[in-house]
Amino acid sequence: MSTENLPQSPEAQPRKPRVAVVFGGRSSEHGISTVTAGAVLGAIDRTKYDVLPIGITRDGRWVLTADEPQRMAITDRRTPEVLDVAESTEGGVVLPVDPANREVVYSESGAVPKALGEVDVVFPVLHGPFGEDGTLQGLLELSGVPYVGSGVLASAVGQDKDYMKRVFTSFGLKVGPYLVIRPREWQRDESAARKRIVEFAGEHGWPLFVKPARAGSSIGITKVDGLAGLDEAIAEAQRHDPKIIVEAALTGRELECGVLEFEDGPRASVPAEIPPPSAHAYYDFDAKYIDSTPGVVPAPLTDEQTAELQRLAVEAFEAASCEGLVRADFFLTEDGEFVINEINTLPGFTPISMYPKMWEASGVGYAELVDRLIQAALRRPTGLR
């Protein structure tokens, strides 16, 4: 009997890759992470990917959130919170810890857990500790779920300004003078630790920048012009991290360069220059995100300077074993030398942030940038690589 004229079963359509956008978190950068999530959610191509937004509250609970990017914007100088867009605060989201099972589960007390389907890739837009520092990356490695951005080691190095500078120095990259005060040192003898800072100032001069060693978005940083403001600056930095770093002020131009992983390896964007903000003592959180102090893209550099800065940015990316994306920040000193300040393995990623702006000027728009990062994560295996 011929089956030629019988109804044919439709071929199963391949499902779209599912992207979990994870944001918020327990760090001081919770709010700007939520803003970034809104931008990423708005840019993901829904014809190409399914999306699952997952928020982490300030106390560490994982919750389902609304897929409504417009509710995740800065309003009246206030950054949004995960709880502003949470679908419910009663239940929680659980990622698998079995590499053979990528199904996400939602559970509430007294209710049968609900399967939310498999996740193919996680796009973490968490900034700071408990997200950008290798902790989330370690969880995803255990789960066998691919993710956007650097792995455990590079994420940890990129978060800790102390070890970041040590790695750069070992690879021959020049860093500025700095001093680290660890928690045990401060607890053992505050006066001796403070004396070290004063002696550092005597050697390198005021002002100094006192910073949390493992924070970002310029949160907790104080520019200190003399002894009178030192104790308050230390307390502010320790409010965000018990380990602090003290940096000598460098005279020169502040420059940034983006690095993005393409199919053939990492490439650098055109650089940007951050001019001194007129309404702020330095390029702090408000200057970056609230008042949106504009950077100059591309930076007014010679062709030789641009090429050298791009080379150094990629070198920093490789030195720390980074993947996916990095923003590398430099000073161009008065004697024409590039000094690396830091890298960010998950840099500010709002549409007004410098990383997307540099890539837009390099020919990669925001939506394409998001897509390239997801595709790079899907190509890369978890585990040792």
Short mmCIF file of C-alpha atoms in Angstrom, two decimals:
data_model
loop_
_atom_site.label_atom_id
_atom_site.label_comp_id
_atom_site.label_asym_id
_atom_site.label_seq_id
_atom_site.Cartn_x
_atom_site.Cartn_y
_atom_site.Cartn_z
CA MET A 1 0.00 0.00 0.00
CA SER A 2 1.36 3.37 -0.97
CA THR A 3 1.68 5.99 1.77
CA GLU A 4 2.24 8.74 -0.73
CA ASN A 5 -1.17 10.38 -0.26
CA LEU A 6 -1.54 9.83 3.48
CA PRO A 7 -1.24 12.86 5.81
CA GLN A 8 2.35 13.34 6.84
CA SER A 9 3.36 14.11 10.44
CA PRO A 10 4.85 17.56 10.65
CA GLU A 11 8.54 17.57 11.39
CA ALA A 12 9.34 18.64 14.92
CA GLN A 13 10.56 22.19 14.90
CA PRO A 14 13.91 22.65 16.66
CA ARG A 15 13.37 24.70 19.78
CA LYS A 16 15.08 28.02 20.21
CA PRO A 17 17.98 28.22 22.67
CA ARG A 18 16.75 29.37 26.06
CA VAL A 19 18.63 32.22 27.72
CA ALA A 20 18.32 32.82 31.46
CA VAL A 21 19.17 36.45 32.24
CA VAL A 22 20.30 36.49 35.89
CA PHE A 23 20.56 39.87 37.62
CA GLY A 24 20.37 41.79 40.88
CA GLY A 25 22.42 40.05 43.53
CA ARG A 26 23.79 40.69 47.00
CA SER A 27 26.42 43.30 46.19
CA SER A 28 26.28 47.08 46.36
CA GLU A 29 25.76 47.06 42.59
CA HIS A 30 22.34 45.41 42.80
CA GLY A 31 20.54 48.40 41.32
CA ILE A 32 22.76 48.98 38.31
CA SER A 33 22.69 45.23 37.62
CA THR A 34 18.90 45.48 37.38
CA VAL A 35 19.23 48.40 34.95
CA THR A 36 21.64 46.35 32.84
CA ALA A 37 19.21 43.42 32.83
CA GLY A 38 16.47 45.63 31.45
CA ALA A 39 18.74 46.71 28.59
CA VAL A 40 19.82 43.14 27.80
CA LEU A 41 16.25 41.80 27.95
CA GLY A 42 15.16 44.53 25.57
CA ALA A 43 17.91 43.69 23.11
CA ILE A 44 17.68 39.88 22.92
CA ASP A 45 16.20 38.74 19.61
CA ARG A 46 13.01 36.91 20.61
CA THR A 47 12.72 35.30 17.17
CA LYS A 48 16.04 33.60 17.87
CA TYR A 49 15.96 32.91 21.62
CA ASP A 50 13.52 32.13 24.41
CA VAL A 51 14.19 34.16 27.54
CA LEU A 52 13.80 33.45 31.26
CA PRO A 53 14.49 36.45 33.55
CA ILE A 54 15.69 35.46 37.04
CA GLY A 55 16.39 38.01 39.76
CA ILE A 56 18.51 37.55 42.86
CA THR A 57 17.28 39.69 45.76
CA ARG A 58 19.60 41.62 48.05
CA ASP A 59 19.34 38.82 50.60
CA GLY A 60 20.26 36.17 48.02
CA ARG A 61 16.88 34.64 47.10
CA TRP A 62 16.40 33.62 43.45
CA VAL A 63 12.99 34.72 42.14
CA LEU A 64 11.11 34.78 38.86
CA THR A 65 10.67 38.30 37.51
CA ALA A 66 8.53 39.99 34.91
CA ASP A 67 9.94 40.15 31.41
CA GLU A 68 9.29 43.89 31.28
CA PRO A 69 12.50 45.81 30.51
CA GLN A 70 10.80 49.20 30.73
CA ARG A 71 10.32 48.68 34.48
CA MET A 72 14.06 48.27 35.02
CA ALA A 73 15.21 51.80 34.24
CA ILE A 74 16.62 54.52 36.49
CA THR A 75 13.72 56.73 37.56
CA ASP A 76 14.03 60.00 39.50
CA ARG A 77 17.72 59.26 40.15
CA ARG A 78 16.79 55.90 41.75
CA THR A 79 17.99 52.54 40.48
CA PRO A 80 15.41 49.72 40.39
CA GLU A 81 15.37 46.62 42.58
CA VAL A 82 14.69 42.97 41.77
CA LEU A 83 11.72 43.11 44.13
CA ASP A 84 10.23 45.85 41.93
CA VAL A 85 9.76 43.31 39.13
CA ALA A 86 9.46 40.02 41.07
CA GLU A 87 6.48 37.88 40.05
CA SER A 88 6.26 36.52 43.59
CA THR A 89 8.27 36.65 46.79
CA GLU A 90 6.80 33.40 48.11
CA GLY A 91 8.73 30.91 46.02
CA GLY A 92 12.23 30.46 44.69
CA VAL A 93 14.06 29.37 41.57
CA VAL A 94 16.48 26.46 41.75
CA LEU A 95 19.16 25.72 39.15
CA PRO A 96 20.15 22.11 38.57
CA VAL A 97 23.43 20.77 39.93
CA ASP A 98 23.38 17.75 37.65
CA PRO A 99 25.23 18.36 34.34
CA ALA A 100 22.86 15.87 32.67
CA ASN A 101 19.82 17.98 33.58
CA ARG A 102 19.51 21.67 32.74
CA GLU A 103 15.91 22.03 33.89
CA VAL A 104 15.13 24.99 36.14
CA VAL A 105 12.58 24.41 38.91
CA TYR A 106 10.31 26.86 40.73
CA SER A 107 9.12 25.87 44.19
CA GLU A 108 6.87 27.34 46.86
CA SER A 109 6.35 26.11 50.39
CA GLY A 110 3.57 23.53 50.49
CA ALA A 111 3.26 23.31 46.70
CA VAL A 112 4.47 20.81 44.13
CA PRO A 113 7.66 22.14 42.45
CA LYS A 114 7.03 23.40 38.93
CA ALA A 115 9.45 22.65 36.10
CA LEU A 116 10.25 25.77 34.06
CA GLY A 117 12.07 23.96 31.28
CA GLU A 118 15.70 23.64 30.33
CA VAL A 119 18.15 26.52 30.14
CA ASP A 120 20.77 26.41 27.39
CA VAL A 121 22.84 29.41 28.42
CA VAL A 122 22.95 31.90 31.30
CA PHE A 123 23.58 35.58 30.67
CA PRO A 124 24.75 36.83 34.09
CA VAL A 125 24.53 40.60 34.43
CA LEU A 126 25.55 40.59 38.08
CA HIS A 127 28.18 43.11 39.13
CA GLY A 128 30.44 42.78 42.15
CA PRO A 129 30.76 40.00 44.75
CA PHE A 130 28.45 36.95 44.64
CA GLY A 131 28.06 37.16 40.87
CA GLU A 132 30.93 38.72 38.97
CA ASP A 133 33.66 37.25 41.17
CA GLY A 134 33.57 33.60 40.11
CA THR A 135 30.98 32.41 42.65
CA LEU A 136 28.09 32.20 40.16
CA GLN A 137 30.46 30.94 37.49
CA GLY A 138 31.46 28.06 39.78
CA LEU A 139 27.82 27.14 40.32
CA LEU A 140 27.21 27.11 36.57
CA GLU A 141 30.30 24.98 35.99
CA LEU A 142 28.95 22.43 38.49
CA SER A 143 25.60 22.54 36.70
CA GLY A 144 27.18 22.15 33.26
CA VAL A 145 25.31 25.20 31.96
CA PRO A 146 27.18 27.48 29.50
CA TYR A 147 27.31 31.14 30.44
CA VAL A 148 28.33 34.50 29.05
CA GLY A 149 31.68 35.89 30.17
CA SER A 150 34.80 34.72 31.93
CA GLY A 151 35.27 31.55 33.94
CA VAL A 152 35.95 31.11 37.64
CA LEU A 153 39.61 32.12 37.73
CA ALA A 154 39.39 35.14 35.43
CA SER A 155 36.24 36.34 37.17
CA ALA A 156 37.91 36.12 40.59
CA VAL A 157 41.07 37.85 39.35
CA GLY A 158 39.01 40.54 37.64
CA GLN A 159 37.08 41.24 40.82
CA ASP A 160 40.01 41.44 43.23
CA LYS A 161 42.07 44.55 42.43
CA ASP A 162 44.98 43.23 44.52
CA TYR A 163 45.47 39.98 42.62
CA MET A 164 44.49 41.60 39.33
CA LYS A 165 47.45 43.96 39.63
CA ARG A 166 49.74 41.10 40.62
CA VAL A 167 48.75 39.16 37.50
CA PHE A 168 49.25 42.17 35.26
CA THR A 169 52.65 42.89 36.75
CA SER A 170 53.73 39.28 36.19
CA PHE A 171 52.83 39.65 32.51
CA GLY A 172 54.79 42.87 32.14
CA LEU A 173 51.85 45.29 32.16
CA LYS A 174 52.56 48.49 34.06
CA VAL A 175 50.34 49.34 37.06
CA GLY A 176 50.35 52.38 39.32
CA PRO A 177 51.59 52.43 42.93
CA TYR A 178 49.17 50.79 45.37
CA LEU A 179 48.88 49.39 48.88
CA VAL A 180 46.56 46.66 50.19
CA ILE A 181 45.19 46.44 53.74
CA ARG A 182 43.75 42.99 54.47
CA PRO A 183 41.06 42.37 57.10
CA ARG A 184 43.33 40.48 59.52
CA GLU A 185 45.94 43.24 59.33
CA TRP A 186 43.34 45.87 60.22
CA GLN A 187 41.84 43.76 63.01
CA ARG A 188 45.27 42.96 64.49
CA ASP A 189 46.59 46.54 64.65
CA GLU A 190 44.56 49.42 63.21
CA SER A 191 47.18 52.01 64.06
CA ALA A 192 49.95 50.10 62.28
CA ALA A 193 47.77 49.64 59.20
CA ARG A 194 46.86 53.33 59.17
CA LYS A 195 50.54 54.21 59.55
CA ARG A 196 51.35 52.19 56.43
CA ILE A 197 48.83 54.27 54.47
CA VAL A 198 50.27 57.53 55.80
CA GLU A 199 53.79 56.40 54.88
CA PHE A 200 52.50 55.46 51.40
CA ALA A 201 51.09 58.99 51.07
CA GLY A 202 54.44 60.39 52.19
CA GLU A 203 56.15 58.47 49.39
CA HIS A 204 53.64 59.10 46.60
CA GLY A 205 51.84 62.24 47.73
CA TRP A 206 48.22 63.19 48.21
CA PRO A 207 45.53 62.73 46.98
CA LEU A 208 45.01 59.01 47.40
CA PHE A 209 42.08 56.87 46.29
CA VAL A 210 40.80 54.51 49.00
CA LYS A 211 38.72 51.70 47.52
CA PRO A 212 37.04 48.41 48.36
CA ALA A 213 39.36 45.78 46.86
CA ARG A 214 36.45 43.73 45.45
CA ALA A 215 33.76 46.12 44.25
CA GLY A 216 32.94 48.03 41.10
CA SER A 217 30.89 50.88 39.60
CA SER A 218 33.04 53.27 41.66
CA ILE A 219 31.00 52.37 44.74
CA GLY A 220 32.73 52.90 48.10
CA ILE A 221 35.62 54.89 46.59
CA THR A 222 36.85 58.12 48.20
CA LYS A 223 39.37 60.60 46.90
CA VAL A 224 41.37 61.65 49.98
CA ASP A 225 43.25 64.94 49.92
CA GLY A 226 44.87 64.66 53.35
CA LEU A 227 44.93 63.05 56.78
CA ALA A 228 41.66 64.67 57.84
CA GLY A 229 39.57 62.54 55.49
CA LEU A 230 41.48 59.27 55.76
CA ASP A 231 39.56 57.51 58.55
CA GLU A 232 36.19 58.29 56.97
CA ALA A 233 37.44 56.99 53.60
CA ILE A 234 38.68 53.76 55.16
CA ALA A 235 35.34 53.22 56.92
CA GLU A 236 33.42 53.84 53.67
CA ALA A 237 35.56 51.33 51.74
CA GLN A 238 35.27 48.73 54.52
CA ARG A 239 31.49 49.13 54.46
CA HIS A 240 31.61 47.40 51.08
CA ASP A 241 34.61 45.11 51.55
CA PRO A 242 36.81 44.35 54.60
CA LYS A 243 39.81 44.24 52.24
CA ILE A 244 40.75 47.68 50.93
CA ILE A 245 43.20 49.00 48.38
CA VAL A 246 44.86 52.40 48.41
CA GLU A 247 46.07 53.82 45.09
CA ALA A 248 48.28 56.79 44.33
CA ALA A 249 46.67 59.38 42.06
CA LEU A 250 48.04 59.30 38.54
CA THR A 251 48.23 62.46 36.46
CA GLY A 252 47.10 61.83 32.92
CA ARG A 253 44.18 61.01 30.64
CA GLU A 254 41.65 58.34 31.59
CA LEU A 255 41.03 55.90 28.73
CA GLU A 256 38.99 52.73 28.22
CA CYS A 257 38.97 49.98 25.62
CA GLY A 258 36.52 47.12 25.08
CA VAL A 259 37.55 43.57 24.25
CA LEU A 260 35.09 41.14 22.65
CA GLU A 261 35.55 37.47 21.82
CA PHE A 262 34.96 36.77 18.14
CA GLU A 263 35.11 33.38 16.39
CA ASP A 264 38.81 33.92 15.65
CA GLY A 265 39.73 35.27 19.09
CA PRO A 266 39.52 38.49 21.11
CA ARG A 267 39.50 41.87 19.37
CA ALA A 268 39.68 45.39 20.77
CA SER A 269 37.20 48.19 20.12
CA VAL A 270 38.04 51.78 19.38
CA PRO A 271 39.06 53.40 22.69
CA ALA A 272 37.13 56.02 24.64
CA GLU A 273 38.32 58.88 26.82
CA ILE A 274 36.65 59.83 30.09
CA PRO A 275 37.04 63.58 30.55
CA PRO A 276 37.11 64.90 34.15
CA PRO A 277 33.43 65.36 35.14
CA SER A 278 32.73 69.00 35.92
CA ALA A 279 30.17 68.31 38.67
CA HIS A 280 32.11 65.53 40.42
CA ALA A 281 35.51 65.14 42.08
CA TYR A 282 36.19 62.11 39.85
CA TYR A 283 34.33 59.59 37.66
CA ASP A 284 32.17 58.17 40.48
CA PHE A 285 28.89 56.22 40.45
CA ASP A 286 26.67 59.29 40.02
CA ALA A 287 28.86 60.63 37.22
CA LYS A 288 28.65 57.26 35.43
CA TYR A 289 25.02 56.30 35.83
CA ILE A 290 22.90 59.07 37.30
CA ASP A 291 24.26 62.16 35.55
CA SER A 292 25.52 60.13 32.57
CA THR A 293 28.76 62.04 32.12
CA PRO A 294 29.56 61.44 28.44
CA GLY A 295 32.78 59.86 27.33
CA VAL A 296 34.51 60.77 24.09
CA VAL A 297 34.28 57.97 21.51
CA PRO A 298 36.61 57.44 19.77
CA ALA A 299 39.28 58.88 22.04
CA PRO A 300 41.39 61.59 20.37
CA LEU A 301 44.61 59.58 20.10
CA THR A 302 47.18 59.14 17.38
CA ASP A 303 46.94 56.00 15.27
CA GLU A 304 50.02 54.67 17.05
CA GLN A 305 48.56 55.35 20.50
CA THR A 306 45.25 53.72 19.53
CA ALA A 307 46.98 50.60 18.24
CA GLU A 308 49.12 50.34 21.38
CA LEU A 309 46.14 50.76 23.70
CA GLN A 310 44.20 48.09 21.79
CA ARG A 311 47.18 45.74 21.98
CA LEU A 312 47.49 46.24 25.73
CA ALA A 313 43.74 45.71 26.25
CA VAL A 314 43.87 42.34 24.48
CA GLU A 315 47.05 41.47 26.38
CA ALA A 316 45.26 42.16 29.68
CA PHE A 317 42.34 40.01 28.50
CA GLU A 318 44.71 37.13 27.76
CA ALA A 319 46.83 37.64 30.90
CA ALA A 320 43.83 37.07 33.16
CA SER A 321 42.51 34.18 30.98
CA CYS A 322 39.31 36.12 30.24
CA GLU A 323 36.50 35.01 27.95
CA GLY A 324 33.60 36.75 26.27
CA LEU A 325 34.09 40.38 27.16
CA VAL A 326 36.22 42.80 29.13
CA ARG A 327 36.51 46.53 29.55
CA ALA A 328 40.10 47.55 30.22
CA ASP A 329 40.76 50.92 31.88
CA PHE A 330 44.03 52.79 31.47
CA PHE A 331 45.77 56.06 32.22
CA LEU A 332 47.90 57.76 29.60
CA THR A 333 50.48 59.55 31.72
CA GLU A 334 52.10 62.87 30.91
CA ASP A 335 55.23 61.09 29.70
CA GLY A 336 53.19 59.12 27.14
CA GLU A 337 53.08 55.79 28.99
CA PHE A 338 49.98 53.60 29.29
CA VAL A 339 49.30 52.38 32.83
CA ILE A 340 46.53 49.83 33.31
CA ASN A 341 44.15 50.63 36.16
CA GLU A 342 41.82 47.62 36.06
CA ILE A 343 39.67 45.31 33.96
CA ASN A 344 35.96 44.59 34.35
CA THR A 345 34.90 41.09 33.29
CA LEU A 346 31.21 42.11 33.39
CA PRO A 347 31.41 45.85 32.71
CA GLY A 348 28.57 48.31 32.82
CA PHE A 349 26.27 47.20 30.02
CA THR A 350 23.46 49.72 29.86
CA PRO A 351 23.03 51.45 26.49
CA ILE A 352 24.77 54.54 27.93
CA SER A 353 27.68 52.51 29.33
CA MET A 354 31.06 52.95 27.72
CA TYR A 355 31.55 49.29 26.73
CA PRO A 356 28.54 49.18 24.36
CA LYS A 357 29.29 52.70 23.14
CA MET A 358 32.84 51.74 22.17
CA TRP A 359 31.60 48.72 20.25
CA GLU A 360 28.86 50.72 18.57
CA ALA A 361 31.57 53.09 17.31
CA SER A 362 33.48 50.00 16.15
CA GLY A 363 30.54 48.79 14.05
CA VAL A 364 28.87 46.38 16.50
CA GLY A 365 25.49 47.66 17.70
CA TYR A 366 23.96 46.81 21.08
CA ALA A 367 21.67 44.00 19.88
CA GLU A 368 24.48 42.42 17.84
CA LEU A 369 26.79 42.70 20.83
CA VAL A 370 24.31 40.81 23.02
CA ASP A 371 23.88 38.16 20.31
CA ARG A 372 27.64 37.71 19.85
CA LEU A 373 28.10 37.18 23.59
CA ILE A 374 25.35 34.56 23.71
CA GLN A 375 26.74 32.77 20.65
CA ALA A 376 30.26 32.77 22.12
CA ALA A 377 28.90 31.20 25.32
CA LEU A 378 27.01 28.53 23.37
CA ARG A 379 30.17 27.62 21.44
CA ARG A 380 32.24 27.23 24.60
CA PRO A 381 32.07 24.09 26.75
CA THR A 382 31.95 24.19 30.53
CA GLY A 383 34.67 22.51 32.56
CA LEU A 384 38.42 22.67 32.00
CA ARG A 385 39.26 24.43 28.73
#
